[in-house]
mmCIF file with all atom_site columns, C-alpha atoms in Angstrom:
data_model
loop_
_atom_site.group_PDB
_atom_site.id
_atom_site.type_symbol
_atom_site.label_atom_id
_atom_site.label_alt_id
_atom_site.label_comp_id
_atom_site.label_asym_id
_atom_site.label_entity_id
_atom_site.label_seq_id
_atom_site.pdbx_PDB_ins_code
_atom_site.Cartn_x
_atom_site.Cartn_y
_atom_site.Cartn_z
_atom_site.occupancy
_atom_site.B_iso_or_equiv
_atom_site.pdbx_formal_charge
_atom_site.auth_seq_id
_atom_site.auth_comp_id
_atom_site.auth_asym_id
_atom_site.auth_atom_id
_atom_site.pdbx_PDB_model_num
ATOM 1   C CA . MET A 1 1   ? 61.819 -39.916  169.159 1.00 0.00 ? 1093 MET A CA 1
ATOM 2   C CA . GLU A 1 2   ? 62.344 -38.787  165.575 1.00 0.00 ? 1094 GLU A CA 1
ATOM 3   C CA . ASN A 1 3   ? 59.880 -39.765  162.862 1.00 0.00 ? 1095 ASN A CA 1
ATOM 4   C CA . THR A 1 4   ? 62.600 -41.641  160.968 1.00 0.00 ? 1096 THR A CA 1
ATOM 5   C CA . PRO A 1 5   ? 61.608 -45.329  161.058 1.00 0.00 ? 1097 PRO A CA 1
ATOM 6   C CA . ARG A 1 6   ? 63.847 -47.468  163.243 1.00 0.00 ? 1098 ARG A CA 1
ATOM 7   C CA . VAL A 1 7   ? 63.208 -51.195  163.104 1.00 0.00 ? 1099 VAL A CA 1
ATOM 8   C CA . ALA A 1 8   ? 64.243 -53.751  165.720 1.00 0.00 ? 1100 ALA A CA 1
ATOM 9   C CA . VAL A 1 9   ? 64.365 -57.414  164.754 1.00 0.00 ? 1101 VAL A CA 1
ATOM 10  C CA . ILE A 1 10  ? 64.641 -60.005  167.513 1.00 0.00 ? 1102 ILE A CA 1
ATOM 11  C CA . GLY A 1 11  ? 66.490 -63.069  166.279 1.00 0.00 ? 1103 GLY A CA 1
ATOM 12  C CA . ALA A 1 12  ? 68.932 -63.767  163.445 1.00 0.00 ? 1104 ALA A CA 1
ATOM 13  C CA . GLY A 1 13  ? 67.453 -67.055  162.333 1.00 0.00 ? 1105 GLY A CA 1
ATOM 14  C CA . PRO A 1 14  ? 65.972 -67.720  158.873 1.00 0.00 ? 1106 PRO A CA 1
ATOM 15  C CA . SER A 1 15  ? 63.022 -65.349  159.410 1.00 0.00 ? 1107 SER A CA 1
ATOM 16  C CA . GLY A 1 16  ? 64.967 -62.603  161.153 1.00 0.00 ? 1108 GLY A CA 1
ATOM 17  C CA . LEU A 1 17  ? 67.603 -62.553  158.424 1.00 0.00 ? 1109 LEU A CA 1
ATOM 18  C CA . THR A 1 18  ? 65.156 -62.081  155.576 1.00 0.00 ? 1110 THR A CA 1
ATOM 19  C CA . ALA A 1 19  ? 63.173 -59.522  157.593 1.00 0.00 ? 1111 ALA A CA 1
ATOM 20  C CA . ALA A 1 20  ? 66.325 -57.463  158.086 1.00 0.00 ? 1112 ALA A CA 1
ATOM 21  C CA . LYS A 1 21  ? 67.350 -57.920  154.448 1.00 0.00 ? 1113 LYS A CA 1
ATOM 22  C CA . ASN A 1 22  ? 64.026 -56.526  153.230 1.00 0.00 ? 1114 ASN A CA 1
ATOM 23  C CA . CYS A 1 23  ? 64.282 -53.600  155.635 1.00 0.00 ? 1115 CYS A CA 1
ATOM 24  C CA . LEU A 1 24  ? 67.732 -52.766  154.283 1.00 0.00 ? 1116 LEU A CA 1
ATOM 25  C CA . GLU A 1 25  ? 66.473 -52.918  150.700 1.00 0.00 ? 1117 GLU A CA 1
ATOM 26  C CA . ALA A 1 26  ? 63.694 -50.493  151.666 1.00 0.00 ? 1118 ALA A CA 1
ATOM 27  C CA . GLY A 1 27  ? 66.266 -48.076  153.055 1.00 0.00 ? 1119 GLY A CA 1
ATOM 28  C CA . LEU A 1 28  ? 65.187 -48.492  156.675 1.00 0.00 ? 1120 LEU A CA 1
ATOM 29  C CA . ASP A 1 29  ? 67.354 -48.184  159.763 1.00 0.00 ? 1121 ASP A CA 1
ATOM 30  C CA . VAL A 1 30  ? 67.261 -51.734  161.139 1.00 0.00 ? 1122 VAL A CA 1
ATOM 31  C CA . THR A 1 31  ? 68.999 -53.443  164.047 1.00 0.00 ? 1123 THR A CA 1
ATOM 32  C CA . VAL A 1 32  ? 68.959 -57.198  164.674 1.00 0.00 ? 1124 VAL A CA 1
ATOM 33  C CA . PHE A 1 33  ? 69.419 -58.509  168.206 1.00 0.00 ? 1125 PHE A CA 1
ATOM 34  C CA . GLU A 1 34  ? 70.768 -62.066  168.370 1.00 0.00 ? 1126 GLU A CA 1
ATOM 35  C CA . GLN A 1 35  ? 71.459 -63.789  171.682 1.00 0.00 ? 1127 GLN A CA 1
ATOM 36  C CA . SER A 1 36  ? 74.072 -66.187  170.258 1.00 0.00 ? 1128 SER A CA 1
ATOM 37  C CA . ASP A 1 37  ? 77.292 -65.427  168.402 1.00 0.00 ? 1129 ASP A CA 1
ATOM 38  C CA . GLN A 1 38  ? 76.133 -66.770  165.022 1.00 0.00 ? 1130 GLN A CA 1
ATOM 39  C CA . VAL A 1 39  ? 73.278 -66.470  162.555 1.00 0.00 ? 1131 VAL A CA 1
ATOM 40  C CA . GLY A 1 40  ? 71.011 -69.393  161.733 1.00 0.00 ? 1132 GLY A CA 1
ATOM 41  C CA . GLY A 1 41  ? 68.894 -69.876  164.844 1.00 0.00 ? 1133 GLY A CA 1
ATOM 42  C CA . ASN A 1 42  ? 68.053 -73.537  165.414 1.00 0.00 ? 1134 ASN A CA 1
ATOM 43  C CA . TRP A 1 43  ? 70.332 -74.519  162.547 1.00 0.00 ? 1135 TRP A CA 1
ATOM 44  C CA . VAL A 1 44  ? 73.427 -73.781  164.610 1.00 0.00 ? 1136 VAL A CA 1
ATOM 45  C CA . PHE A 1 45  ? 74.323 -77.125  166.178 1.00 0.00 ? 1137 PHE A CA 1
ATOM 46  C CA . ASN A 1 46  ? 75.215 -76.929  169.856 1.00 0.00 ? 1138 ASN A CA 1
ATOM 47  C CA . SER A 1 47  ? 75.877 -80.031  171.927 1.00 0.00 ? 1139 SER A CA 1
ATOM 48  C CA . ARG A 1 48  ? 74.873 -78.215  175.112 1.00 0.00 ? 1140 ARG A CA 1
ATOM 49  C CA . THR A 1 49  ? 71.527 -79.415  176.468 1.00 0.00 ? 1141 THR A CA 1
ATOM 50  C CA . GLY A 1 50  ? 68.960 -76.784  177.335 1.00 0.00 ? 1142 GLY A CA 1
ATOM 51  C CA . HIS A 1 51  ? 69.803 -74.985  174.108 1.00 0.00 ? 1143 HIS A CA 1
ATOM 52  C CA . SER A 1 52  ? 67.384 -75.317  171.215 1.00 0.00 ? 1144 SER A CA 1
ATOM 53  C CA . SER A 1 53  ? 69.274 -76.512  168.172 1.00 0.00 ? 1145 SER A CA 1
ATOM 54  C CA . VAL A 1 54  ? 69.304 -79.176  165.501 1.00 0.00 ? 1146 VAL A CA 1
ATOM 55  C CA . TYR A 1 55  ? 70.496 -82.690  166.238 1.00 0.00 ? 1147 TYR A CA 1
ATOM 56  C CA . GLU A 1 56  ? 73.924 -83.952  165.299 1.00 0.00 ? 1148 GLU A CA 1
ATOM 57  C CA . ASN A 1 57  ? 72.654 -85.765  162.192 1.00 0.00 ? 1149 ASN A CA 1
ATOM 58  C CA . THR A 1 58  ? 69.807 -83.446  161.213 1.00 0.00 ? 1150 THR A CA 1
ATOM 59  C CA . HIS A 1 59  ? 68.906 -82.983  157.564 1.00 0.00 ? 1151 HIS A CA 1
ATOM 60  C CA . ILE A 1 60  ? 66.190 -80.571  156.488 1.00 0.00 ? 1152 ILE A CA 1
ATOM 61  C CA . ILE A 1 61  ? 62.778 -82.218  156.063 1.00 0.00 ? 1153 ILE A CA 1
ATOM 62  C CA . SER A 1 62  ? 61.663 -80.065  153.131 1.00 0.00 ? 1154 SER A CA 1
ATOM 63  C CA . SER A 1 63  ? 63.572 -80.187  149.885 1.00 0.00 ? 1155 SER A CA 1
ATOM 64  C CA . ARG A 1 64  ? 66.161 -77.659  148.801 1.00 0.00 ? 1156 ARG A CA 1
ATOM 65  C CA . ALA A 1 65  ? 63.793 -76.298  146.154 1.00 0.00 ? 1157 ALA A CA 1
ATOM 66  C CA . TRP A 1 66  ? 61.129 -75.556  148.760 1.00 0.00 ? 1158 TRP A CA 1
ATOM 67  C CA . SER A 1 67  ? 63.481 -74.280  151.467 1.00 0.00 ? 1159 SER A CA 1
ATOM 68  C CA . GLU A 1 68  ? 65.754 -71.772  149.745 1.00 0.00 ? 1160 GLU A CA 1
ATOM 69  C CA . TYR A 1 69  ? 65.129 -68.045  149.539 1.00 0.00 ? 1161 TYR A CA 1
ATOM 70  C CA . GLU A 1 70  ? 63.678 -67.125  146.151 1.00 0.00 ? 1162 GLU A CA 1
ATOM 71  C CA . ASP A 1 71  ? 66.295 -64.446  145.566 1.00 0.00 ? 1163 ASP A CA 1
ATOM 72  C CA . PHE A 1 72  ? 69.254 -66.469  146.865 1.00 0.00 ? 1164 PHE A CA 1
ATOM 73  C CA . PRO A 1 73  ? 69.287 -70.096  145.646 1.00 0.00 ? 1165 PRO A CA 1
ATOM 74  C CA . MET A 1 74  ? 71.212 -72.732  147.536 1.00 0.00 ? 1166 MET A CA 1
ATOM 75  C CA . PRO A 1 75  ? 74.476 -73.891  145.930 1.00 0.00 ? 1167 PRO A CA 1
ATOM 76  C CA . ALA A 1 76  ? 73.964 -76.228  142.993 1.00 0.00 ? 1168 ALA A CA 1
ATOM 77  C CA . ASP A 1 77  ? 76.153 -78.883  144.601 1.00 0.00 ? 1169 ASP A CA 1
ATOM 78  C CA . TYR A 1 78  ? 73.923 -79.124  147.685 1.00 0.00 ? 1170 TYR A CA 1
ATOM 79  C CA . PRO A 1 79  ? 71.918 -82.366  147.952 1.00 0.00 ? 1171 PRO A CA 1
ATOM 80  C CA . GLU A 1 80  ? 68.133 -82.324  147.678 1.00 0.00 ? 1172 GLU A CA 1
ATOM 81  C CA . TYR A 1 81  ? 67.938 -82.432  151.490 1.00 0.00 ? 1173 TYR A CA 1
ATOM 82  C CA . PRO A 1 82  ? 70.913 -80.504  152.912 1.00 0.00 ? 1174 PRO A CA 1
ATOM 83  C CA . ASN A 1 83  ? 72.294 -81.245  156.374 1.00 0.00 ? 1175 ASN A CA 1
ATOM 84  C CA . HIS A 1 84  ? 72.423 -78.715  159.187 1.00 0.00 ? 1176 HIS A CA 1
ATOM 85  C CA . ARG A 1 85  ? 76.018 -77.684  158.465 1.00 0.00 ? 1177 ARG A CA 1
ATOM 86  C CA . GLN A 1 86  ? 75.125 -76.842  154.883 1.00 0.00 ? 1178 GLN A CA 1
ATOM 87  C CA . LEU A 1 87  ? 72.034 -74.929  156.000 1.00 0.00 ? 1179 LEU A CA 1
ATOM 88  C CA . HIS A 1 88  ? 74.059 -72.958  158.525 1.00 0.00 ? 1180 HIS A CA 1
ATOM 89  C CA . ALA A 1 89  ? 76.643 -72.052  155.874 1.00 0.00 ? 1181 ALA A CA 1
ATOM 90  C CA . TYR A 1 90  ? 73.829 -71.033  153.524 1.00 0.00 ? 1182 TYR A CA 1
ATOM 91  C CA . PHE A 1 91  ? 72.344 -68.627  156.072 1.00 0.00 ? 1183 PHE A CA 1
ATOM 92  C CA . GLU A 1 92  ? 75.768 -67.130  156.740 1.00 0.00 ? 1184 GLU A CA 1
ATOM 93  C CA . HIS A 1 93  ? 76.347 -66.551  153.021 1.00 0.00 ? 1185 HIS A CA 1
ATOM 94  C CA . TYR A 1 94  ? 72.883 -65.003  152.708 1.00 0.00 ? 1186 TYR A CA 1
ATOM 95  C CA . ALA A 1 95  ? 73.521 -62.606  155.595 1.00 0.00 ? 1187 ALA A CA 1
ATOM 96  C CA . ARG A 1 96  ? 76.898 -61.535  154.221 1.00 0.00 ? 1188 ARG A CA 1
ATOM 97  C CA . HIS A 1 97  ? 75.665 -61.187  150.639 1.00 0.00 ? 1189 HIS A CA 1
ATOM 98  C CA . PHE A 1 98  ? 72.861 -58.795  151.562 1.00 0.00 ? 1190 PHE A CA 1
ATOM 99  C CA . GLY A 1 99  ? 74.787 -56.879  154.232 1.00 0.00 ? 1191 GLY A CA 1
ATOM 100 C CA . VAL A 1 100 ? 72.688 -58.151  157.118 1.00 0.00 ? 1192 VAL A CA 1
ATOM 101 C CA . MET A 1 101 ? 75.796 -59.042  159.136 1.00 0.00 ? 1193 MET A CA 1
ATOM 102 C CA . ASP A 1 102 ? 76.552 -55.335  159.469 1.00 0.00 ? 1194 ASP A CA 1
ATOM 103 C CA . VAL A 1 103 ? 73.348 -54.628  161.404 1.00 0.00 ? 1195 VAL A CA 1
ATOM 104 C CA . ILE A 1 104 ? 73.382 -57.631  163.767 1.00 0.00 ? 1196 ILE A CA 1
ATOM 105 C CA . ARG A 1 105 ? 74.319 -57.221  167.413 1.00 0.00 ? 1197 ARG A CA 1
ATOM 106 C CA . PHE A 1 106 ? 75.490 -60.654  168.440 1.00 0.00 ? 1198 PHE A CA 1
ATOM 107 C CA . GLU A 1 107 ? 75.287 -61.875  172.037 1.00 0.00 ? 1199 GLU A CA 1
ATOM 108 C CA . HIS A 1 108 ? 72.555 -59.357  172.809 1.00 0.00 ? 1200 HIS A CA 1
ATOM 109 C CA . TRP A 1 109 ? 69.533 -60.705  174.683 1.00 0.00 ? 1201 TRP A CA 1
ATOM 110 C CA . VAL A 1 110 ? 66.264 -58.748  174.509 1.00 0.00 ? 1202 VAL A CA 1
ATOM 111 C CA . ASP A 1 111 ? 65.192 -58.907  178.131 1.00 0.00 ? 1203 ASP A CA 1
ATOM 112 C CA . HIS A 1 112 ? 62.025 -56.793  178.092 1.00 0.00 ? 1204 HIS A CA 1
ATOM 113 C CA . VAL A 1 113 ? 59.795 -54.991  175.582 1.00 0.00 ? 1205 VAL A CA 1
ATOM 114 C CA . THR A 1 114 ? 57.149 -52.368  176.349 1.00 0.00 ? 1206 THR A CA 1
ATOM 115 C CA . ARG A 1 115 ? 54.919 -50.174  174.181 1.00 0.00 ? 1207 ARG A CA 1
ATOM 116 C CA . ASN A 1 116 ? 55.347 -46.441  174.620 1.00 0.00 ? 1208 ASN A CA 1
ATOM 117 C CA . GLU A 1 117 ? 52.368 -44.085  174.699 1.00 0.00 ? 1209 GLU A CA 1
ATOM 118 C CA . ASP A 1 118 ? 53.196 -42.823  171.216 1.00 0.00 ? 1210 ASP A CA 1
ATOM 119 C CA . GLY A 1 119 ? 53.073 -46.367  169.810 1.00 0.00 ? 1211 GLY A CA 1
ATOM 120 C CA . THR A 1 120 ? 56.818 -46.868  169.592 1.00 0.00 ? 1212 THR A CA 1
ATOM 121 C CA . TRP A 1 121 ? 58.655 -49.751  171.239 1.00 0.00 ? 1213 TRP A CA 1
ATOM 122 C CA . HIS A 1 122 ? 61.007 -49.606  174.204 1.00 0.00 ? 1214 HIS A CA 1
ATOM 123 C CA . LEU A 1 123 ? 63.563 -52.426  174.410 1.00 0.00 ? 1215 LEU A CA 1
ATOM 124 C CA . ARG A 1 124 ? 65.806 -53.394  177.284 1.00 0.00 ? 1216 ARG A CA 1
ATOM 125 C CA . VAL A 1 125 ? 68.726 -55.428  176.000 1.00 0.00 ? 1217 VAL A CA 1
ATOM 126 C CA . ILE A 1 126 ? 71.448 -57.295  177.882 1.00 0.00 ? 1218 ILE A CA 1
ATOM 127 C CA . GLY A 1 127 ? 74.826 -57.116  176.160 1.00 0.00 ? 1219 GLY A CA 1
ATOM 128 C CA . PRO A 1 128 ? 77.678 -59.642  176.209 1.00 0.00 ? 1220 PRO A CA 1
ATOM 129 C CA . ASP A 1 129 ? 79.218 -57.960  179.253 1.00 0.00 ? 1221 ASP A CA 1
ATOM 130 C CA . GLY A 1 130 ? 75.980 -58.287  181.218 1.00 0.00 ? 1222 GLY A CA 1
ATOM 131 C CA . ALA A 1 131 ? 75.228 -54.588  181.091 1.00 0.00 ? 1223 ALA A CA 1
ATOM 132 C CA . ALA A 1 132 ? 71.700 -53.471  180.207 1.00 0.00 ? 1224 ALA A CA 1
ATOM 133 C CA . LEU A 1 133 ? 70.993 -50.910  177.522 1.00 0.00 ? 1225 LEU A CA 1
ATOM 134 C CA . GLU A 1 134 ? 67.663 -49.355  176.540 1.00 0.00 ? 1226 GLU A CA 1
ATOM 135 C CA . GLU A 1 135 ? 66.555 -48.135  173.120 1.00 0.00 ? 1227 GLU A CA 1
ATOM 136 C CA . ASP A 1 136 ? 63.372 -47.028  171.376 1.00 0.00 ? 1228 ASP A CA 1
ATOM 137 C CA . PHE A 1 137 ? 62.246 -48.194  167.942 1.00 0.00 ? 1229 PHE A CA 1
ATOM 138 C CA . THR A 1 138 ? 59.293 -47.280  165.749 1.00 0.00 ? 1230 THR A CA 1
ATOM 139 C CA . HIS A 1 139 ? 58.766 -50.846  164.583 1.00 0.00 ? 1231 HIS A CA 1
ATOM 140 C CA . LEU A 1 140 ? 59.395 -54.280  166.102 1.00 0.00 ? 1232 LEU A CA 1
ATOM 141 C CA . MET A 1 141 ? 59.693 -57.659  164.400 1.00 0.00 ? 1233 MET A CA 1
ATOM 142 C CA . VAL A 1 142 ? 59.777 -60.712  166.668 1.00 0.00 ? 1234 VAL A CA 1
ATOM 143 C CA . ALA A 1 143 ? 61.576 -63.581  164.946 1.00 0.00 ? 1235 ALA A CA 1
ATOM 144 C CA . ASN A 1 144 ? 62.805 -65.622  167.891 1.00 0.00 ? 1236 ASN A CA 1
ATOM 145 C CA . GLY A 1 145 ? 60.990 -68.789  166.813 1.00 0.00 ? 1237 GLY A CA 1
ATOM 146 C CA . HIS A 1 146 ? 58.833 -71.116  168.881 1.00 0.00 ? 1238 HIS A CA 1
ATOM 147 C CA . HIS A 1 147 ? 61.175 -74.037  169.588 1.00 0.00 ? 1239 HIS A CA 1
ATOM 148 C CA . TRP A 1 148 ? 63.179 -72.444  172.383 1.00 0.00 ? 1240 TRP A CA 1
ATOM 149 C CA . ASN A 1 149 ? 60.660 -73.181  175.163 1.00 0.00 ? 1241 ASN A CA 1
ATOM 150 C CA . PRO A 1 150 ? 59.981 -76.926  175.642 1.00 0.00 ? 1242 PRO A CA 1
ATOM 151 C CA . LYS A 1 151 ? 56.534 -78.031  176.771 1.00 0.00 ? 1243 LYS A CA 1
ATOM 152 C CA . HIS A 1 152 ? 56.604 -80.928  179.221 1.00 0.00 ? 1244 HIS A CA 1
ATOM 153 C CA . PRO A 1 153 ? 53.483 -83.094  179.568 1.00 0.00 ? 1245 PRO A CA 1
ATOM 154 C CA . ASP A 1 154 ? 52.115 -83.768  183.032 1.00 0.00 ? 1246 ASP A CA 1
ATOM 155 C CA . TYR A 1 155 ? 51.591 -87.524  183.319 1.00 0.00 ? 1247 TYR A CA 1
ATOM 156 C CA . PRO A 1 156 ? 50.263 -89.166  186.482 1.00 0.00 ? 1248 PRO A CA 1
ATOM 157 C CA . GLY A 1 157 ? 52.347 -91.880  188.135 1.00 0.00 ? 1249 GLY A CA 1
ATOM 158 C CA . GLU A 1 158 ? 56.077 -92.466  188.131 1.00 0.00 ? 1250 GLU A CA 1
ATOM 159 C CA . PHE A 1 159 ? 58.655 -93.550  185.568 1.00 0.00 ? 1251 PHE A CA 1
ATOM 160 C CA . ASN A 1 160 ? 61.946 -94.964  186.775 1.00 0.00 ? 1252 ASN A CA 1
ATOM 161 C CA . GLY A 1 161 ? 63.741 -94.964  183.436 1.00 0.00 ? 1253 GLY A CA 1
ATOM 162 C CA . THR A 1 162 ? 65.529 -92.156  181.663 1.00 0.00 ? 1254 THR A CA 1
ATOM 163 C CA . TRP A 1 163 ? 63.308 -89.553  180.059 1.00 0.00 ? 1255 TRP A CA 1
ATOM 164 C CA . MET A 1 164 ? 64.071 -86.400  178.134 1.00 0.00 ? 1256 MET A CA 1
ATOM 165 C CA . HIS A 1 165 ? 62.430 -83.785  175.941 1.00 0.00 ? 1257 HIS A CA 1
ATOM 166 C CA . SER A 1 166 ? 63.408 -83.570  172.282 1.00 0.00 ? 1258 SER A CA 1
ATOM 167 C CA . HIS A 1 167 ? 64.560 -80.031  173.090 1.00 0.00 ? 1259 HIS A CA 1
ATOM 168 C CA . ASP A 1 168 ? 67.540 -81.595  174.886 1.00 0.00 ? 1260 ASP A CA 1
ATOM 169 C CA . PHE A 1 169 ? 68.195 -84.354  172.345 1.00 0.00 ? 1261 PHE A CA 1
ATOM 170 C CA . LYS A 1 170 ? 71.442 -83.953  170.405 1.00 0.00 ? 1262 LYS A CA 1
ATOM 171 C CA . GLY A 1 171 ? 72.067 -87.512  169.226 1.00 0.00 ? 1263 GLY A CA 1
ATOM 172 C CA . VAL A 1 172 ? 72.466 -91.083  170.435 1.00 0.00 ? 1264 VAL A CA 1
ATOM 173 C CA . ASN A 1 173 ? 75.488 -92.751  172.005 1.00 0.00 ? 1265 ASN A CA 1
ATOM 174 C CA . ASP A 1 174 ? 76.361 -96.078  173.633 1.00 0.00 ? 1266 ASP A CA 1
ATOM 175 C CA . GLU A 1 175 ? 74.055 -95.292  176.562 1.00 0.00 ? 1267 GLU A CA 1
ATOM 176 C CA . TRP A 1 176 ? 71.144 -95.908  174.193 1.00 0.00 ? 1268 TRP A CA 1
ATOM 177 C CA . ARG A 1 177 ? 72.445 -99.285  173.073 1.00 0.00 ? 1269 ARG A CA 1
ATOM 178 C CA . GLY A 1 178 ? 70.205 -102.213 173.957 1.00 0.00 ? 1270 GLY A CA 1
ATOM 179 C CA . LYS A 1 179 ? 67.476 -99.986  175.420 1.00 0.00 ? 1271 LYS A CA 1
ATOM 180 C CA . ARG A 1 180 ? 63.737 -99.961  174.795 1.00 0.00 ? 1272 ARG A CA 1
ATOM 181 C CA . VAL A 1 181 ? 62.719 -96.476  173.693 1.00 0.00 ? 1273 VAL A CA 1
ATOM 182 C CA . LEU A 1 182 ? 59.257 -94.913  173.593 1.00 0.00 ? 1274 LEU A CA 1
ATOM 183 C CA . VAL A 1 183 ? 58.890 -91.692  171.610 1.00 0.00 ? 1275 VAL A CA 1
ATOM 184 C CA . ILE A 1 184 ? 55.698 -89.755  172.369 1.00 0.00 ? 1276 ILE A CA 1
ATOM 185 C CA . GLY A 1 185 ? 54.422 -87.846  169.355 1.00 0.00 ? 1277 GLY A CA 1
ATOM 186 C CA . ALA A 1 186 ? 54.674 -88.167  165.593 1.00 0.00 ? 1278 ALA A CA 1
ATOM 187 C CA . GLY A 1 187 ? 55.894 -84.758  164.525 1.00 0.00 ? 1279 GLY A CA 1
ATOM 188 C CA . ASN A 1 188 ? 59.198 -83.855  162.921 1.00 0.00 ? 1280 ASN A CA 1
ATOM 189 C CA . SER A 1 189 ? 61.185 -84.072  166.146 1.00 0.00 ? 1281 SER A CA 1
ATOM 190 C CA . ALA A 1 190 ? 59.596 -87.363  167.159 1.00 0.00 ? 1282 ALA A CA 1
ATOM 191 C CA . CYS A 1 191 ? 60.415 -88.971  163.829 1.00 0.00 ? 1283 CYS A CA 1
ATOM 192 C CA . ASP A 1 192 ? 63.994 -87.713  163.943 1.00 0.00 ? 1284 ASP A CA 1
ATOM 193 C CA . VAL A 1 193 ? 64.520 -89.060  167.454 1.00 0.00 ? 1285 VAL A CA 1
ATOM 194 C CA . ALA A 1 194 ? 62.935 -92.406  166.570 1.00 0.00 ? 1286 ALA A CA 1
ATOM 195 C CA . VAL A 1 195 ? 65.177 -92.855  163.531 1.00 0.00 ? 1287 VAL A CA 1
ATOM 196 C CA . GLU A 1 196 ? 68.311 -91.968  165.476 1.00 0.00 ? 1288 GLU A CA 1
ATOM 197 C CA . ALA A 1 197 ? 67.375 -94.212  168.406 1.00 0.00 ? 1289 ALA A CA 1
ATOM 198 C CA . ALA A 1 198 ? 66.632 -97.142  166.092 1.00 0.00 ? 1290 ALA A CA 1
ATOM 199 C CA . ARG A 1 199 ? 70.291 -97.204  165.070 1.00 0.00 ? 1291 ARG A CA 1
ATOM 200 C CA . VAL A 1 200 ? 71.397 -98.558  168.448 1.00 0.00 ? 1292 VAL A CA 1
ATOM 201 C CA . ALA A 1 201 ? 68.354 -99.366  170.610 1.00 0.00 ? 1293 ALA A CA 1
ATOM 202 C CA . ASP A 1 202 ? 66.822 -102.836 170.836 1.00 0.00 ? 1294 ASP A CA 1
ATOM 203 C CA . HIS A 1 203 ? 63.302 -101.537 170.306 1.00 0.00 ? 1295 HIS A CA 1
ATOM 204 C CA . VAL A 1 204 ? 61.783 -98.168  169.399 1.00 0.00 ? 1296 VAL A CA 1
ATOM 205 C CA . ALA A 1 205 ? 58.061 -97.365  169.454 1.00 0.00 ? 1297 ALA A CA 1
ATOM 206 C CA . LEU A 1 206 ? 56.127 -94.245  168.463 1.00 0.00 ? 1298 LEU A CA 1
ATOM 207 C CA . SER A 1 207 ? 53.058 -93.296  170.489 1.00 0.00 ? 1299 SER A CA 1
ATOM 208 C CA . MET A 1 208 ? 50.617 -90.926  168.790 1.00 0.00 ? 1300 MET A CA 1
ATOM 209 C CA . ARG A 1 209 ? 47.097 -89.679  169.472 1.00 0.00 ? 1301 ARG A CA 1
ATOM 210 C CA . SER A 1 210 ? 45.824 -90.230  165.938 1.00 0.00 ? 1302 SER A CA 1
ATOM 211 C CA . GLY A 1 211 ? 46.852 -91.993  162.763 1.00 0.00 ? 1303 GLY A CA 1
ATOM 212 C CA . GLN A 1 212 ? 49.542 -90.422  160.610 1.00 0.00 ? 1304 GLN A CA 1
ATOM 213 C CA . TRP A 1 213 ? 50.750 -90.783  157.049 1.00 0.00 ? 1305 TRP A CA 1
ATOM 214 C CA . PHE A 1 214 ? 54.504 -91.248  156.785 1.00 0.00 ? 1306 PHE A CA 1
ATOM 215 C CA . LEU A 1 215 ? 55.866 -90.395  153.344 1.00 0.00 ? 1307 LEU A CA 1
ATOM 216 C CA . PRO A 1 216 ? 59.371 -91.052  152.015 1.00 0.00 ? 1308 PRO A CA 1
ATOM 217 C CA . LYS A 1 217 ? 61.561 -88.130  151.052 1.00 0.00 ? 1309 LYS A CA 1
ATOM 218 C CA . PHE A 1 218 ? 61.599 -89.255  147.427 1.00 0.00 ? 1310 PHE A CA 1
ATOM 219 C CA . MET A 1 219 ? 58.839 -90.579  145.191 1.00 0.00 ? 1311 MET A CA 1
ATOM 220 C CA . PHE A 1 220 ? 59.418 -91.522  141.553 1.00 0.00 ? 1312 PHE A CA 1
ATOM 221 C CA . GLY A 1 221 ? 62.915 -90.068  141.787 1.00 0.00 ? 1313 GLY A CA 1
ATOM 222 C CA . LYS A 1 222 ? 61.777 -86.618  142.921 1.00 0.00 ? 1314 LYS A CA 1
ATOM 223 C CA . PRO A 1 223 ? 61.570 -84.953  146.335 1.00 0.00 ? 1315 PRO A CA 1
ATOM 224 C CA . THR A 1 224 ? 58.090 -85.682  147.659 1.00 0.00 ? 1316 THR A CA 1
ATOM 225 C CA . ASP A 1 225 ? 57.150 -82.030  148.191 1.00 0.00 ? 1317 ASP A CA 1
ATOM 226 C CA . VAL A 1 226 ? 58.293 -81.116  144.669 1.00 0.00 ? 1318 VAL A CA 1
ATOM 227 C CA . LEU A 1 227 ? 56.307 -84.000  143.201 1.00 0.00 ? 1319 LEU A CA 1
ATOM 228 C CA . GLY A 1 228 ? 53.222 -83.080  145.217 1.00 0.00 ? 1320 GLY A CA 1
ATOM 229 C CA . SER A 1 229 ? 53.318 -79.462  144.092 1.00 0.00 ? 1321 SER A CA 1
ATOM 230 C CA . SER A 1 230 ? 53.350 -80.508  140.443 1.00 0.00 ? 1322 SER A CA 1
ATOM 231 C CA . MET A 1 231 ? 50.326 -82.791  140.695 1.00 0.00 ? 1323 MET A CA 1
ATOM 232 C CA . PRO A 1 232 ? 46.755 -81.630  139.969 1.00 0.00 ? 1324 PRO A CA 1
ATOM 233 C CA . THR A 1 233 ? 44.778 -80.565  143.021 1.00 0.00 ? 1325 THR A CA 1
ATOM 234 C CA . TRP A 1 234 ? 42.209 -83.352  142.602 1.00 0.00 ? 1326 TRP A CA 1
ATOM 235 C CA . VAL A 1 235 ? 44.813 -86.075  143.191 1.00 0.00 ? 1327 VAL A CA 1
#
């Protein structure tokens, strides 16, 4: 293939968008392959289970000041912790502002990637009509995230109740009312699920391997991460 750099970016989420934006600013020929029909990655809410996305009531866990792109601030009327609809709109505005929308191929699934002998990359891509197309690129950026493939623990014994992975959790409904819920883990997803379940369930418990510190979103009137960044390192 020609020596002119051609860049392929897999995924039009937060990382893929800024990767493509920087390629465009450098004058590179870049193509973004996105399997869905929208930008934003996990921040595009989808009620369909089996699809990795935010929950119905998700708000970002880091503050606006620590989550926005440096060269594209979030709107001034956004709250300190925007919800997923606001984040999705923000990513769309970012992509349109920097011309990234023009280089995205929506509903294109990268099915297989191989390295050519000359060091370039060969991609097989499935289009929206199901047809496969193949292209070569000099550079490849993989920005498909790590939340799309759920990891299920292998526990001995049997459990007769209802169980699910946070990957399939979209929100609570009346089926959760009056139930006793055990959430395994203490990460971001676990805390989100526990809070949502506590709205309707009779009892919610968190099971974790080691002790954790749980901090509020605000301390002394400021977002906790903003406050922490302004404190001396010895504190």
